[in-house]
């Protein structure tokens, strides 16, 4: 559901399901406001009608009881209104936050590529908070203010029309001034929120990269950077507060002038006996309740501008199209053969130059295709097309004879297992990390056999809590190679039809690599595999090796074929064998 452009309508929609409760809150506040006016009118009745008629004790009791009842109604309902408003505002914002989180998770890779995490955090936290304040304080305050104004203004008009009109002469001016500030504050608050997003980004990046910062001893630089951004936020915050502090006194002066003027006029009329003393007393009580709302209306309008800006900031994210992962083709028995054909495929990120050009190859079910090439040649980009992380821009990819972009992305991602180049582990137990991708109960045996296959079982058992060991924030307690192997186990347990291994053995030693390679070779049997590796040893057995350079396939063939021809492959091979030979002789020479 697209959030409406009109901000008030959008905010109204957020209230869905709680509108009745909210309405009740407004009705309560209305009755409470009316009771407050009733107070003044009761006073007038007492002064004008009861006092002159030589009252008896029972009259006083009646009057006192009346005041008490009114006080209870006013206070009780104001309280009830606050409770109802708080309840609905907490609930709607909790729901909105959940919805926003879910939505963010469903946005495409391309969206996340260009949207900084800190910005999204700000939108999920402080912008949602501004919306909460709108419902719990501002909207209900607005209802209260309008009610107070309407009831008291009408009451004064009924008492005396001229008096009524004199009490509001300055109001158009006050509204105008408030509107001016509303516009200014909107602009400044938006800049302020943007700066807050920048600041959270700086913080987030720093926390994620804390090791790099320390390793390069860049703390002073990072501190200065943070202080600079923080200073900018301070300046913008100051501007915002300056706006508020200019607005409050100016509206107060106008309101004060109006009050003095109204009271003065009323007093003159009472002296000239145009109105009774009781009416004057009632009027003196009520004019405050006309001016007070107007003064607060200004404040509210100005405060509301923050909610409006925040609504826009949240709605912009919500307007982003979700990745339609559920729609699309799913084979009848939900099975894949794993026959993959790239047919003159080209791809570029956003508006950038092509990263892959004219890629064609075929992978029969169960075959292993290896991708080799220098860094930045497009290997990761190529494999990312298969689970539809990104959409290819030209050519065709066929999976079991059906064009890839027809498939449901969810289905593909369940059937395709990826070991990413930089695997990410969650701050949960190792067990939870391994079973992350399976949507069913798994037995300990299954988990262990996956871990064994990934050559990580023994290492896990050596941890104090075994499989229940918590992985630290971003997997700090595990070494790079261990993390990678947990990621391999996580993929294996999914039992995917198509396996994608991105450089998954680069951060392990030669011995472990051999163990993993052995395990993987077993696992690759019967699965279509795309394997990216830097070491020729890892790809020797592949059915087809593609050598990539700047997004083009420059060589293709089996190991034997490629070794026999002049080219990049043979050069890499020669280089790697020489390095290994030298290493070996160095070790044996010692
Ligand atoms: N998300 C992205 N948005 C824009 N450009 C990208 C993105 N990811 C990669 N690129 C660019 O695409 C090109 C190919 O990158 P890719 O990650 O596919 O290389 P690679 O062959 O996997 O390299 P490596 O061996 O270092 O992993 C690079 O020039 C890179 O700058
Ligand atoms: Mg890569």
Coordinates of C-alpha atoms and ligand atoms in Angstrom, one line a residue:
X1 CA 0.0 0.0 0.0
X2 CA 1.5 3.3 -1.2
X3 CA 1.6 5.9 1.7
X4 CA -0.4 8.9 0.7
X5 CA 1.4 12.1 -0.4
X6 CA -0.9 14.2 1.8
X7 CA 0.8 14.0 5.1
X8 CA -2.3 14.4 7.3
X9 CA -4.0 11.7 5.3
X10 CA -1.0 9.5 5.7
X11 CA -0.9 10.1 9.4
X12 CA -4.6 9.3 9.6
X13 CA -4.0 6.1 7.8
X14 CA -1.4 5.1 10.4
X15 CA -4.2 5.3 13.0
X16 CA -6.1 2.4 11.3
X17 CA -7.5 0.1 13.9
X18 CA -7.1 2.6 16.7
X19 CA -9.3 5.3 15.3
X20 CA -12.1 4.5 17.6
X21 CA -9.9 4.6 20.7
X22 CA -8.4 7.8 19.4
X23 CA -11.8 9.3 18.8
X24 CA -12.8 8.4 22.3
X25 CA -9.7 10.3 23.5
X26 CA -10.8 13.3 21.6
X27 CA -14.4 13.1 22.9
X28 CA -13.1 12.8 26.4
X29 CA -10.9 15.9 26.1
X30 CA -13.9 17.7 24.5
X31 CA -16.1 17.0 27.5
X32 CA -13.3 17.8 29.8
X33 CA -12.9 21.2 28.1
X34 CA -16.6 21.8 28.2
X35 CA -16.6 21.1 32.0
X36 CA -13.9 23.8 32.3
X37 CA -16.2 26.3 30.6
X38 CA -19.1 25.1 32.7
X39 CA -17.0 26.2 35.7
X40 CA -17.0 29.8 34.5
X41 CA -20.7 29.7 33.6
X42 CA -21.5 28.2 37.0
X43 CA -19.6 31.0 38.6
X44 CA -21.6 33.5 36.6
X45 CA -24.8 31.8 37.7
X46 CA -23.7 32.0 41.3
X47 CA -22.7 35.7 41.2
X48 CA -25.6 36.9 39.1
X49 CA -28.5 34.7 40.1
X50 CA -27.9 33.0 43.4
X51 CA -26.0 35.7 45.4
X52 CA -28.6 38.5 44.9
X53 CA -31.4 36.3 45.9
X54 CA -30.2 35.9 49.5
X55 CA -29.1 32.3 49.3
X56 CA -29.6 29.7 52.0
X57 CA -27.1 27.0 53.0
X58 CA -28.5 24.5 50.7
X59 CA -27.9 26.9 47.8
X60 CA -24.2 27.1 48.8
X61 CA -24.0 23.3 49.0
X62 CA -25.6 23.0 45.6
X63 CA -23.1 25.5 44.1
X64 CA -20.2 23.8 45.8
X65 CA -21.4 20.3 44.6
X66 CA -21.7 21.7 41.1
X67 CA -18.0 22.9 41.2
X68 CA -16.9 19.6 42.5
X69 CA -18.7 17.6 39.9
X70 CA -17.3 19.9 37.2
X71 CA -13.8 19.5 38.6
X72 CA -14.1 15.7 38.6
X73 CA -15.4 15.6 35.1
X74 CA -12.7 17.9 33.8
X75 CA -9.9 16.1 35.6
X76 CA -11.1 12.6 35.1
X77 CA -11.8 12.9 31.5
X78 CA -8.5 14.7 30.8
X79 CA -6.8 11.8 32.4
X80 CA -8.8 9.2 30.5
X81 CA -8.0 11.1 27.3
X82 CA -4.3 11.0 28.0
X83 CA -4.4 7.3 28.7
X84 CA -6.3 6.5 25.5
X85 CA -4.1 8.7 23.4
X86 CA -0.9 7.3 24.8
X87 CA -2.1 3.8 24.3
X88 CA -3.1 4.3 20.7
X89 CA 0.0 6.2 19.9
X90 CA 2.3 3.7 21.4
X91 CA 0.5 0.9 19.5
X92 CA 0.4 2.6 16.2
X93 CA 4.1 3.5 16.3
X94 CA 5.1 0.1 17.4
X95 CA 3.2 -1.3 14.4
X96 CA 4.7 1.3 12.1
X97 CA 8.2 0.5 13.3
X98 CA 7.7 -3.2 12.7
X99 CA 6.3 -2.5 9.3
X100 CA 9.1 -0.2 8.4
X101 CA 11.7 -2.8 9.5
X102 CA 10.0 -5.5 7.5
X103 CA 9.8 -3.2 4.5
X104 CA 13.5 -2.3 4.7
X105 CA 14.4 -6.0 4.8
X106 CA 12.4 -6.5 1.6
X107 CA 14.0 -3.7 -0.4
X108 CA 16.3 -4.7 -3.2
X109 CA 20.1 -5.0 -3.1
X110 CA 20.4 -1.9 -5.3
X111 CA 18.4 0.1 -2.8
X112 CA 20.6 -0.9 0.1
X113 CA 23.7 -0.3 -2.0
X114 CA 22.9 3.4 -2.2
X115 CA 21.1 3.9 1.2
X116 CA 23.4 4.3 4.2
X117 CA 22.5 2.1 7.2
X118 CA 22.7 5.0 9.6
X119 CA 20.1 6.9 7.7
X120 CA 17.7 4.0 7.9
X121 CA 18.4 3.7 11.6
X122 CA 17.5 7.4 12.1
X123 CA 14.3 6.8 10.2
X124 CA 13.4 3.8 12.3
X125 CA 14.2 5.5 15.5
X126 CA 13.9 9.3 15.8
X127 CA 11.6 9.8 12.9
X128 CA 9.2 7.3 14.3
X129 CA 9.5 8.9 17.6
X130 CA 8.5 12.2 16.1
X131 CA 5.4 10.5 14.7
X132 CA 4.6 9.0 18.1
X133 CA 4.8 12.5 19.7
X134 CA 2.4 13.7 17.0
X135 CA -0.3 11.2 18.1
X136 CA 0.4 11.2 21.9
X137 CA 0.8 14.9 22.3
X138 CA 0.1 17.0 19.2
X139 CA -2.9 15.6 17.6
X140 CA -4.7 15.2 20.9
X141 CA -3.5 18.6 21.9
X142 CA -4.9 20.0 18.7
X143 CA -8.3 18.4 19.4
X144 CA -8.2 19.9 22.9
X145 CA -7.3 23.3 21.7
X146 CA -9.9 23.4 19.0
X147 CA -12.5 22.2 21.4
X148 CA -11.5 24.7 24.1
X149 CA -11.5 27.5 21.6
X150 CA -14.9 26.5 20.0
X151 CA -16.7 26.0 23.2
X152 CA -15.4 29.1 25.0
X153 CA -15.6 31.3 22.0
X154 CA -19.2 30.3 21.4
X155 CA -20.0 30.7 25.1
X156 CA -18.6 34.3 25.1
X157 CA -20.5 35.0 21.9
X158 CA -23.7 33.9 23.5
X159 CA -23.0 36.1 26.5
X160 CA -22.2 39.1 24.4
X161 CA -21.4 39.2 20.7
X162 CA -19.4 42.4 20.8
X163 CA -17.2 41.0 23.6
X164 CA -16.7 37.8 21.7
X165 CA -15.4 39.7 18.6
X166 CA -13.1 41.9 20.6
X167 CA -11.6 38.8 22.1
X168 CA -10.3 37.5 18.9
X169 CA -9.1 40.5 16.9
X170 CA -5.4 39.5 17.1
X171 CA -6.0 35.9 16.3
X172 CA -5.5 36.1 12.5
X173 CA -2.1 37.7 13.1
X174 CA -1.1 35.0 15.5
X175 CA -2.1 32.3 13.1
X176 CA -0.1 34.1 10.3
X177 CA 3.0 34.3 12.5
X178 CA 2.6 30.6 13.5
X179 CA 2.3 29.6 9.9
X180 CA 5.4 31.5 9.0
X181 CA 7.3 29.7 11.7
X182 CA 5.8 26.4 10.7
X183 CA 7.3 26.8 7.3
X184 CA 10.7 27.8 8.6
X185 CA 10.9 25.1 11.2
X186 CA 10.0 22.4 8.6
X187 CA 13.0 23.3 6.6
X188 CA 15.4 23.5 9.5
X189 CA 14.1 20.4 11.1
X190 CA 14.6 18.4 7.9
X191 CA 18.2 19.6 7.7
X192 CA 18.6 18.6 11.4
X193 CA 17.3 15.1 10.8
X194 CA 19.5 14.7 7.8
X195 CA 22.5 15.6 10.0
X196 CA 21.4 13.2 12.6
X197 CA 21.4 10.5 9.9
X198 CA 24.9 11.5 8.9
X199 CA 26.0 11.3 12.4
X200 CA 24.6 7.8 13.0
X201 CA 26.2 6.7 9.8
X202 CA 29.6 8.0 10.9
X203 CA 29.1 6.1 14.2
X204 CA 27.9 2.9 12.5
X205 CA 30.7 2.9 10.0
X206 CA 33.2 3.5 12.8
X207 CA 31.8 0.6 14.9
X208 CA 31.9 -1.7 12.0
X209 CA 35.4 -0.7 11.0
X210 CA 36.8 -0.3 14.5
X211 CA 39.6 -2.8 13.7
X212 CA 40.7 -0.9 10.7
X213 CA 40.6 2.4 12.6
X214 CA 42.8 0.9 15.4
X215 CA 45.1 -0.9 13.0
X216 CA 45.8 2.3 11.1
X217 CA 45.9 4.4 14.3
X218 CA 43.3 6.7 12.8
X219 CA 41.5 7.4 16.0
X220 CA 42.3 11.2 16.0
X221 CA 41.1 11.5 12.4
X222 CA 37.9 9.6 13.2
X223 CA 37.4 11.6 16.3
X224 CA 37.7 14.8 14.4
X225 CA 35.4 13.6 11.8
X226 CA 32.8 12.6 14.3
X227 CA 33.3 15.9 16.2
X228 CA 32.8 17.8 13.0
X229 CA 29.6 16.1 12.2
X230 CA 28.4 16.4 15.7
X231 CA 29.2 20.1 15.6
X232 CA 27.2 20.5 12.5
X233 CA 24.3 18.8 14.3
X234 CA 24.7 21.1 17.2
X235 CA 24.6 24.1 14.8
X236 CA 21.5 22.9 13.2
X237 CA 19.9 22.1 16.5
X238 CA 20.8 25.6 17.7
X239 CA 19.1 27.0 14.6
X240 CA 16.0 25.0 15.3
X241 CA 15.9 26.1 19.0
X242 CA 16.5 29.7 17.9
X243 CA 13.5 29.4 15.7
X244 CA 11.5 28.1 18.6
X245 CA 12.8 30.7 21.0
X246 CA 11.9 33.5 18.6
X247 CA 8.5 32.1 18.0
X248 CA 7.4 31.6 21.6
X249 CA 7.9 35.1 22.9
X250 CA 6.5 36.7 19.8
X251 CA 3.3 34.6 20.0
X252 CA 3.2 35.2 23.8
X253 CA 3.4 39.0 23.3
X254 CA 0.6 38.9 20.8
X255 CA -1.5 36.7 23.0
X256 CA -0.8 38.8 26.1
X257 CA -1.8 41.9 24.2
X258 CA -5.0 40.3 23.1
X259 CA -5.8 39.2 26.7
X260 CA -5.2 42.6 28.2
X261 CA -7.2 44.2 25.4
X262 CA -10.1 41.8 25.9
X263 CA -10.1 42.1 29.7
X264 CA -9.9 45.9 29.4
X265 CA -12.9 46.0 27.0
X266 CA -14.8 43.7 29.3
X267 CA -14.1 45.7 32.4
X268 CA -15.2 48.9 30.6
X269 CA -18.4 47.2 29.5
X270 CA -19.0 46.0 33.1
X271 CA -18.4 49.5 34.5
X272 CA -20.8 51.0 32.0
X273 CA -23.2 48.2 33.1
X274 CA -23.5 46.8 29.6
X275 CA -22.7 43.4 31.1
X276 CA -23.3 42.1 34.5
X277 CA -20.6 41.4 37.1
X278 CA -21.2 37.7 36.8
X279 CA -20.8 37.9 33.1
X280 CA -17.6 39.7 33.5
X281 CA -16.2 37.1 35.9
X282 CA -17.3 34.3 33.6
X283 CA -15.8 36.2 30.6
X284 CA -12.5 36.7 32.5
X285 CA -12.3 32.9 33.0
X286 CA -13.3 32.1 29.5
X287 CA -11.2 34.6 27.5
X288 CA -8.1 32.8 28.9
X289 CA -9.5 29.6 27.4
X290 CA -9.9 31.3 24.1
X291 CA -6.4 32.9 24.0
X292 CA -4.6 30.0 25.6
X293 CA -5.6 27.6 22.9
X294 CA -4.6 30.0 20.2
X295 CA -1.2 30.5 21.8
X296 CA -0.7 26.8 22.0
X297 CA -2.1 26.2 18.6
X298 CA 0.9 28.1 17.3
X299 CA 3.3 26.0 19.3
X300 CA 1.5 22.9 18.2
X301 CA 1.6 23.9 14.5
X302 CA 5.3 24.5 14.8
X303 CA 5.9 21.2 16.6
X304 CA 3.8 19.4 14.2
X305 CA 6.1 20.5 11.4
X306 CA 8.6 18.0 12.8
X307 CA 6.1 15.2 12.6
X308 CA 5.3 16.1 9.0
X309 CA 8.9 16.1 8.0
X310 CA 9.4 12.8 9.8
X311 CA 6.3 11.3 8.2
X312 CA 7.8 12.2 4.8
X313 CA 11.1 10.7 5.7
X314 CA 9.4 7.4 6.7
X315 CA 7.0 7.5 3.8
X316 CA 9.8 7.9 1.3
X317 CA 11.3 4.6 2.4
X318 CA 7.9 2.9 2.4
X319 CA 7.2 4.1 -1.1
X320 CA 10.3 2.2 -2.4
X321 CA 9.1 -0.9 -4.2
X322 CA 9.7 -4.1 -2.4
X323 CA 11.5 -6.8 -4.1
X324 CA 8.5 -9.0 -5.3
X325 CA 10.1 -12.2 -4.0
X326 CA 6.9 -14.1 -3.7
X327 CA 5.6 -13.7 -7.2
X328 CA 6.8 -15.6 -10.2
X329 CA 7.2 -19.0 -11.6
X330 CA 7.6 -22.0 -9.3
X331 CA 8.0 -25.4 -11.0
X332 CA 5.2 -27.8 -10.3
X333 CA 6.9 -30.1 -7.9
X334 CA 9.1 -27.3 -6.7
X335 CA 12.1 -29.1 -7.9
X336 CA 15.1 -27.8 -10.0
X337 CA 17.3 -29.8 -12.3
X338 CA 20.0 -27.2 -12.2
X339 CA 20.4 -26.7 -15.9
X340 CA 21.8 -23.2 -16.2
X341 CA 22.4 -21.4 -19.5
X342 CA 23.8 -17.9 -19.8
X343 CA 23.0 -16.5 -23.3
X344 CA 24.9 -13.3 -24.2
X345 CA 24.3 -11.8 -20.8
X346 CA 25.3 -8.3 -20.0
X347 CA 24.9 -6.4 -16.7
X348 CA 25.7 -3.1 -15.2
X349 CA 25.0 -1.6 -11.7
X350 CA 22.6 1.4 -11.9
X351 CA 23.9 3.8 -14.5
X352 CA 27.4 2.6 -14.4
X353 CA 29.4 1.1 -17.2
X354 CA 28.8 -2.6 -17.9
X355 CA 30.4 -5.0 -15.4
X356 CA 29.7 -8.1 -17.5
X357 CA 29.5 -8.1 -21.2
X358 CA 28.3 -10.9 -23.5
X359 CA 28.6 -13.8 -21.1
X360 CA 27.6 -17.1 -22.6
X361 CA 28.1 -20.6 -21.1
X362 CA 26.1 -23.6 -20.2
X363 CA 26.1 -25.7 -17.0
X364 CA 24.5 -29.1 -17.2
X365 CA 22.8 -30.4 -14.1
X366 CA 25.4 -31.5 -11.7
X367 CA 28.3 -29.9 -13.4
X368 CA 30.8 -27.5 -11.8
X369 CA 31.7 -24.3 -13.5
X370 CA 34.7 -22.5 -12.2
X371 CA 35.2 -18.8 -12.5
X372 CA 38.7 -17.4 -12.5
X373 CA 39.9 -13.9 -13.0
X374 CA 41.7 -10.9 -11.6
X375 CA 40.0 -8.9 -8.9
X376 CA 37.2 -6.7 -10.1
X377 CA 36.7 -8.8 -13.2
X378 CA 33.1 -9.4 -12.4
X379 CA 33.0 -12.9 -10.8
X380 CA 30.9 -12.0 -7.8
X381 CA 28.6 -9.9 -10.0
X382 CA 28.1 -12.8 -12.3
X383 CA 27.1 -15.3 -9.6
X384 CA 24.9 -12.7 -7.9
X385 CA 22.6 -12.7 -11.0
X386 CA 21.6 -16.3 -10.4
X387 CA 19.6 -15.9 -7.2
X388 CA 18.3 -12.6 -8.7
X389 CA 20.1 -10.3 -6.3
X390 CA 20.4 -8.1 -9.3
X391 CA 18.6 -8.3 -12.6
X392 CA 20.7 -8.7 -15.8
X393 CA 20.3 -6.0 -18.3
X394 CA 20.8 -7.8 -21.6
X395 CA 20.6 -11.3 -22.9
X396 CA 19.0 -14.3 -21.3
X397 CA 19.6 -16.6 -18.4
X398 CA 17.7 -19.9 -18.6
X399 CA 17.2 -22.2 -15.7
X400 CA 15.8 -25.5 -16.6
X401 CA 14.6 -23.9 -19.8
X402 CA 12.7 -21.1 -18.1
X403 CA 14.0 -17.5 -18.2
X404 CA 15.4 -16.7 -14.8
X405 CA 13.5 -13.5 -14.3
X406 CA 10.2 -15.4 -14.5
X407 CA 11.1 -17.4 -11.4
X408 CA 9.9 -16.4 -7.9
X409 CA 13.0 -15.0 -6.2
X410 CA 12.0 -16.7 -3.0
X411 CA 11.9 -20.0 -4.6
X412 CA 15.3 -19.5 -6.3
X413 CA 16.9 -18.4 -3.0
X414 CA 15.6 -21.5 -1.2
X415 CA 17.1 -23.7 -3.9
X416 CA 20.4 -21.9 -4.3
X417 CA 23.0 -22.0 -1.6
X418 CA 25.6 -19.3 -1.5
X419 CA 28.8 -19.1 0.4
X420 CA 29.5 -15.4 0.1
X421 CA 32.9 -13.9 -0.3
X422 CA 32.6 -12.1 3.1
X423 CA 30.2 -14.3 5.0
X424 CA 28.2 -12.6 7.8
X425 CA 27.4 -14.4 11.0
X426 CA 24.7 -13.2 13.4
X427 CA 25.4 -12.6 17.1
X428 CA 23.7 -15.9 18.0
X429 CA 24.9 -19.4 18.7
X430 CA 26.8 -21.4 16.2
X431 CA 23.9 -23.8 16.0
X432 CA 21.5 -21.0 15.1
X433 CA 23.9 -19.7 12.5
X434 CA 24.3 -23.1 10.9
X435 CA 20.5 -23.7 10.8
X436 CA 19.7 -20.1 9.7
X437 CA 18.6 -20.9 6.2
X438 CA 16.6 -24.1 6.8
X439 CA 12.9 -23.7 7.4
X440 CA 12.4 -26.8 9.3
X441 CA 13.5 -28.6 12.5
X442 CA 17.0 -30.1 12.1
X443 CA 18.6 -32.7 14.2
X444 CA 21.9 -32.4 15.9
X445 CA 23.3 -35.2 13.6
X446 CA 22.4 -33.1 10.6
X447 CA 24.1 -30.1 12.0
X448 CA 27.2 -32.0 12.9
X449 CA 27.5 -33.7 9.5
X450 CA 27.2 -30.4 7.8
X451 CA 29.9 -29.0 10.1
X452 CA 32.1 -32.1 9.5
X453 CA 31.8 -31.6 5.8
X454 CA 32.8 -28.0 6.2
X455 CA 35.8 -29.1 8.3
X456 CA 34.7 -27.1 11.3
X457 CA 33.2 -29.7 13.6
X458 CA 36.3 -30.2 15.6
X459 CA 36.9 -26.5 16.0
X460 CA 33.4 -26.0 17.3
X461 CA 33.8 -28.8 19.8
X462 CA 36.9 -27.1 21.1
X463 CA 34.8 -24.1 22.1
X464 CA 33.7 -24.0 25.7
X465 CA 30.0 -24.3 24.8
X466 CA 30.3 -26.3 21.6
X467 CA 27.5 -25.6 19.3
X468 CA 25.9 -23.3 21.8
X469 CA 28.8 -20.9 21.7
X470 CA 27.7 -17.4 21.0
X471 CA 29.3 -15.8 18.0
X472 CA 30.3 -12.3 19.0
X473 CA 29.2 -9.2 17.3
X474 CA 29.9 -9.9 13.6
X475 CA 31.6 -13.1 14.5
X476 CA 34.6 -11.7 16.3
X477 CA 35.3 -14.7 18.4
X478 CA 35.7 -16.8 15.3
X479 CA 38.7 -16.5 13.0
X480 CA 38.1 -15.6 9.4
X481 CA 38.6 -19.2 8.2
X482 CA 36.3 -20.5 10.9
X483 CA 33.6 -18.0 10.0
X484 CA 33.9 -19.0 6.4
X485 CA 33.5 -22.7 7.3
X486 CA 30.5 -22.0 9.5
X487 CA 29.1 -20.3 6.4
X488 CA 29.8 -23.3 4.3
X489 CA 28.0 -25.5 6.8
X490 CA 25.1 -23.1 6.8
X491 CA 24.8 -23.5 3.1
X492 CA 25.3 -27.2 3.0
X493 CA 22.6 -27.9 5.5
X494 CA 20.2 -26.2 3.1
X495 CA 20.9 -29.0 0.7
X496 CA 20.7 -26.7 -2.3
X497 CA 20.3 -27.8 -5.9
X498 CA 22.6 -25.1 -7.1
X499 CA 25.7 -24.2 -5.1
X500 CA 27.6 -21.0 -5.4
X501 CA 30.9 -20.8 -3.7
X502 CA 32.5 -17.4 -3.8
X503 CA 36.2 -17.6 -3.0
X504 CA 35.3 -19.7 0.0
X505 CA 38.7 -21.1 0.7
X506 CA 40.8 -18.0 0.5
X507 CA 41.1 -17.4 4.2
X508 CA 42.2 -20.9 5.3
X509 CA 45.5 -22.6 5.3
X510 CA 46.6 -25.1 2.7
X511 CA 45.9 -28.1 4.8
X512 CA 42.4 -27.0 5.8
X513 CA 41.8 -25.9 2.2
X514 CA 42.5 -29.4 1.1
X515 CA 40.1 -30.8 3.7
X516 CA 37.4 -28.4 2.6
X517 CA 38.1 -29.1 -1.1
X518 CA 37.7 -32.7 -0.5
X519 CA 34.5 -32.2 1.4
X520 CA 33.2 -29.8 -1.2
X521 CA 34.0 -32.1 -4.1
X522 CA 31.8 -34.7 -2.4
X523 CA 29.1 -32.2 -1.9
X524 CA 29.3 -30.7 -5.4
X525 CA 28.4 -34.1 -6.7
X526 CA 24.9 -34.0 -8.2
X527 CA 24.6 -30.3 -7.7
X528 CA 25.2 -27.6 -10.2
X529 CA 28.0 -25.5 -8.9
X530 CA 29.5 -22.2 -9.7
X531 CA 32.8 -21.9 -7.9
X532 CA 34.9 -18.8 -7.7
X533 CA 38.5 -19.4 -6.7
X534 CA 41.8 -17.8 -6.9
X535 CA 43.8 -20.9 -6.7
X536 CA 44.0 -23.1 -9.7
X537 CA 44.1 -26.2 -7.5
X538 CA 40.6 -25.5 -6.4
X539 CA 39.2 -25.4 -10.0
X540 CA 41.2 -28.1 -11.7
X541 CA 38.4 -30.6 -11.5
X542 CA 35.7 -28.3 -12.8
X543 CA 33.8 -29.4 -15.9
X544 CA 34.4 -26.0 -17.4
X545 CA 36.6 -23.1 -16.4
X546 CA 35.8 -19.6 -17.4
X547 CA 38.5 -17.0 -17.3
X548 CA 37.1 -13.5 -16.8
X549 CA 38.8 -10.3 -17.5
X550 CA 37.1 -6.9 -17.2
X551 CA 33.7 -8.5 -17.5
X552 CA 34.5 -10.6 -20.6
X553 CA 35.1 -14.3 -20.9
X554 CA 38.6 -14.4 -22.3
X555 CA 39.2 -18.1 -22.1
X556 CA 37.1 -21.2 -21.6
X557 CA 37.8 -24.9 -21.3
X558 CA 38.8 -27.6 -19.0
X559 CA 42.1 -27.5 -17.0
X560 CA 43.8 -29.7 -19.6
X561 CA 42.6 -27.6 -22.5
X562 CA 43.5 -24.3 -20.9
X563 CA 46.9 -25.5 -19.8
X564 CA 47.7 -26.4 -23.4
X565 CA 47.0 -23.0 -24.8
X566 CA 48.8 -19.7 -24.5
X567 CA 46.9 -17.2 -22.3
X568 CA 46.0 -15.8 -18.9
X569 CA 45.2 -19.2 -17.4
X570 CA 48.6 -20.6 -18.2
X571 CA 50.3 -17.5 -16.9
X572 CA 48.3 -17.7 -13.6
X573 CA 49.1 -21.5 -13.4
X574 CA 52.8 -21.0 -14.0
X575 CA 52.9 -18.2 -11.4
X576 CA 51.1 -20.2 -8.7
X577 CA 53.1 -23.4 -9.2
X578 CA 56.3 -21.5 -9.1
X579 CA 55.3 -19.8 -5.9
X580 CA 54.3 -23.1 -4.3
X581 CA 57.4 -24.8 -5.5
X582 CA 59.5 -22.0 -4.0
X583 CA 57.6 -22.2 -0.8
X584 CA 58.0 -25.9 -0.6
X585 CA 61.7 -25.8 -1.2
X586 CA 62.1 -23.1 1.3
X587 CA 60.3 -25.1 3.9
X588 CA 62.2 -28.4 3.2
X589 CA 65.4 -26.4 2.9
X590 CA 65.1 -25.2 6.5
Ligands
LIG1 N1 27.1 -3.2 -5.6 C1 27.8 -2.7 -6.5 N2 27.4 -1.5 -7.1 C2 28.2 -1.0 -8.0 N3 29.3 -1.5 -8.5 C3 29.7 -2.7 -8.1 C4 29.0 -3.3 -7.0 N4 29.6 -4.5 -6.7 C5 30.7 -4.5 -7.5 N5 30.8 -3.4 -8.3 C6 31.8 -3.2 -9.4 O1 31.7 -4.2 -10.3 C7 33.0 -4.6 -10.7 C8 33.1 -6.1 -10.5 O2 33.1 -6.4 -9.2 P1 33.0 -7.9 -8.6 O3 32.7 -7.8 -7.2 O4 32.0 -8.7 -9.4 O5 34.5 -8.4 -8.9 P2 35.1 -9.8 -8.5 O6 35.6 -10.4 -9.8 O7 34.2 -10.6 -7.6 O8 36.4 -9.3 -7.7 P3 37.1 -10.1 -6.5 O9 38.0 -11.1 -7.0 O10 38.0 -9.0 -5.9 O11 36.1 -10.5 -5.5 C9 34.0 -3.8 -9.9 O12 34.5 -2.8 -10.8 C10 33.2 -3.2 -8.8 O13 33.6 -1.9 -8.6
LIG2 MG1 34.2 -11.2 -5.7

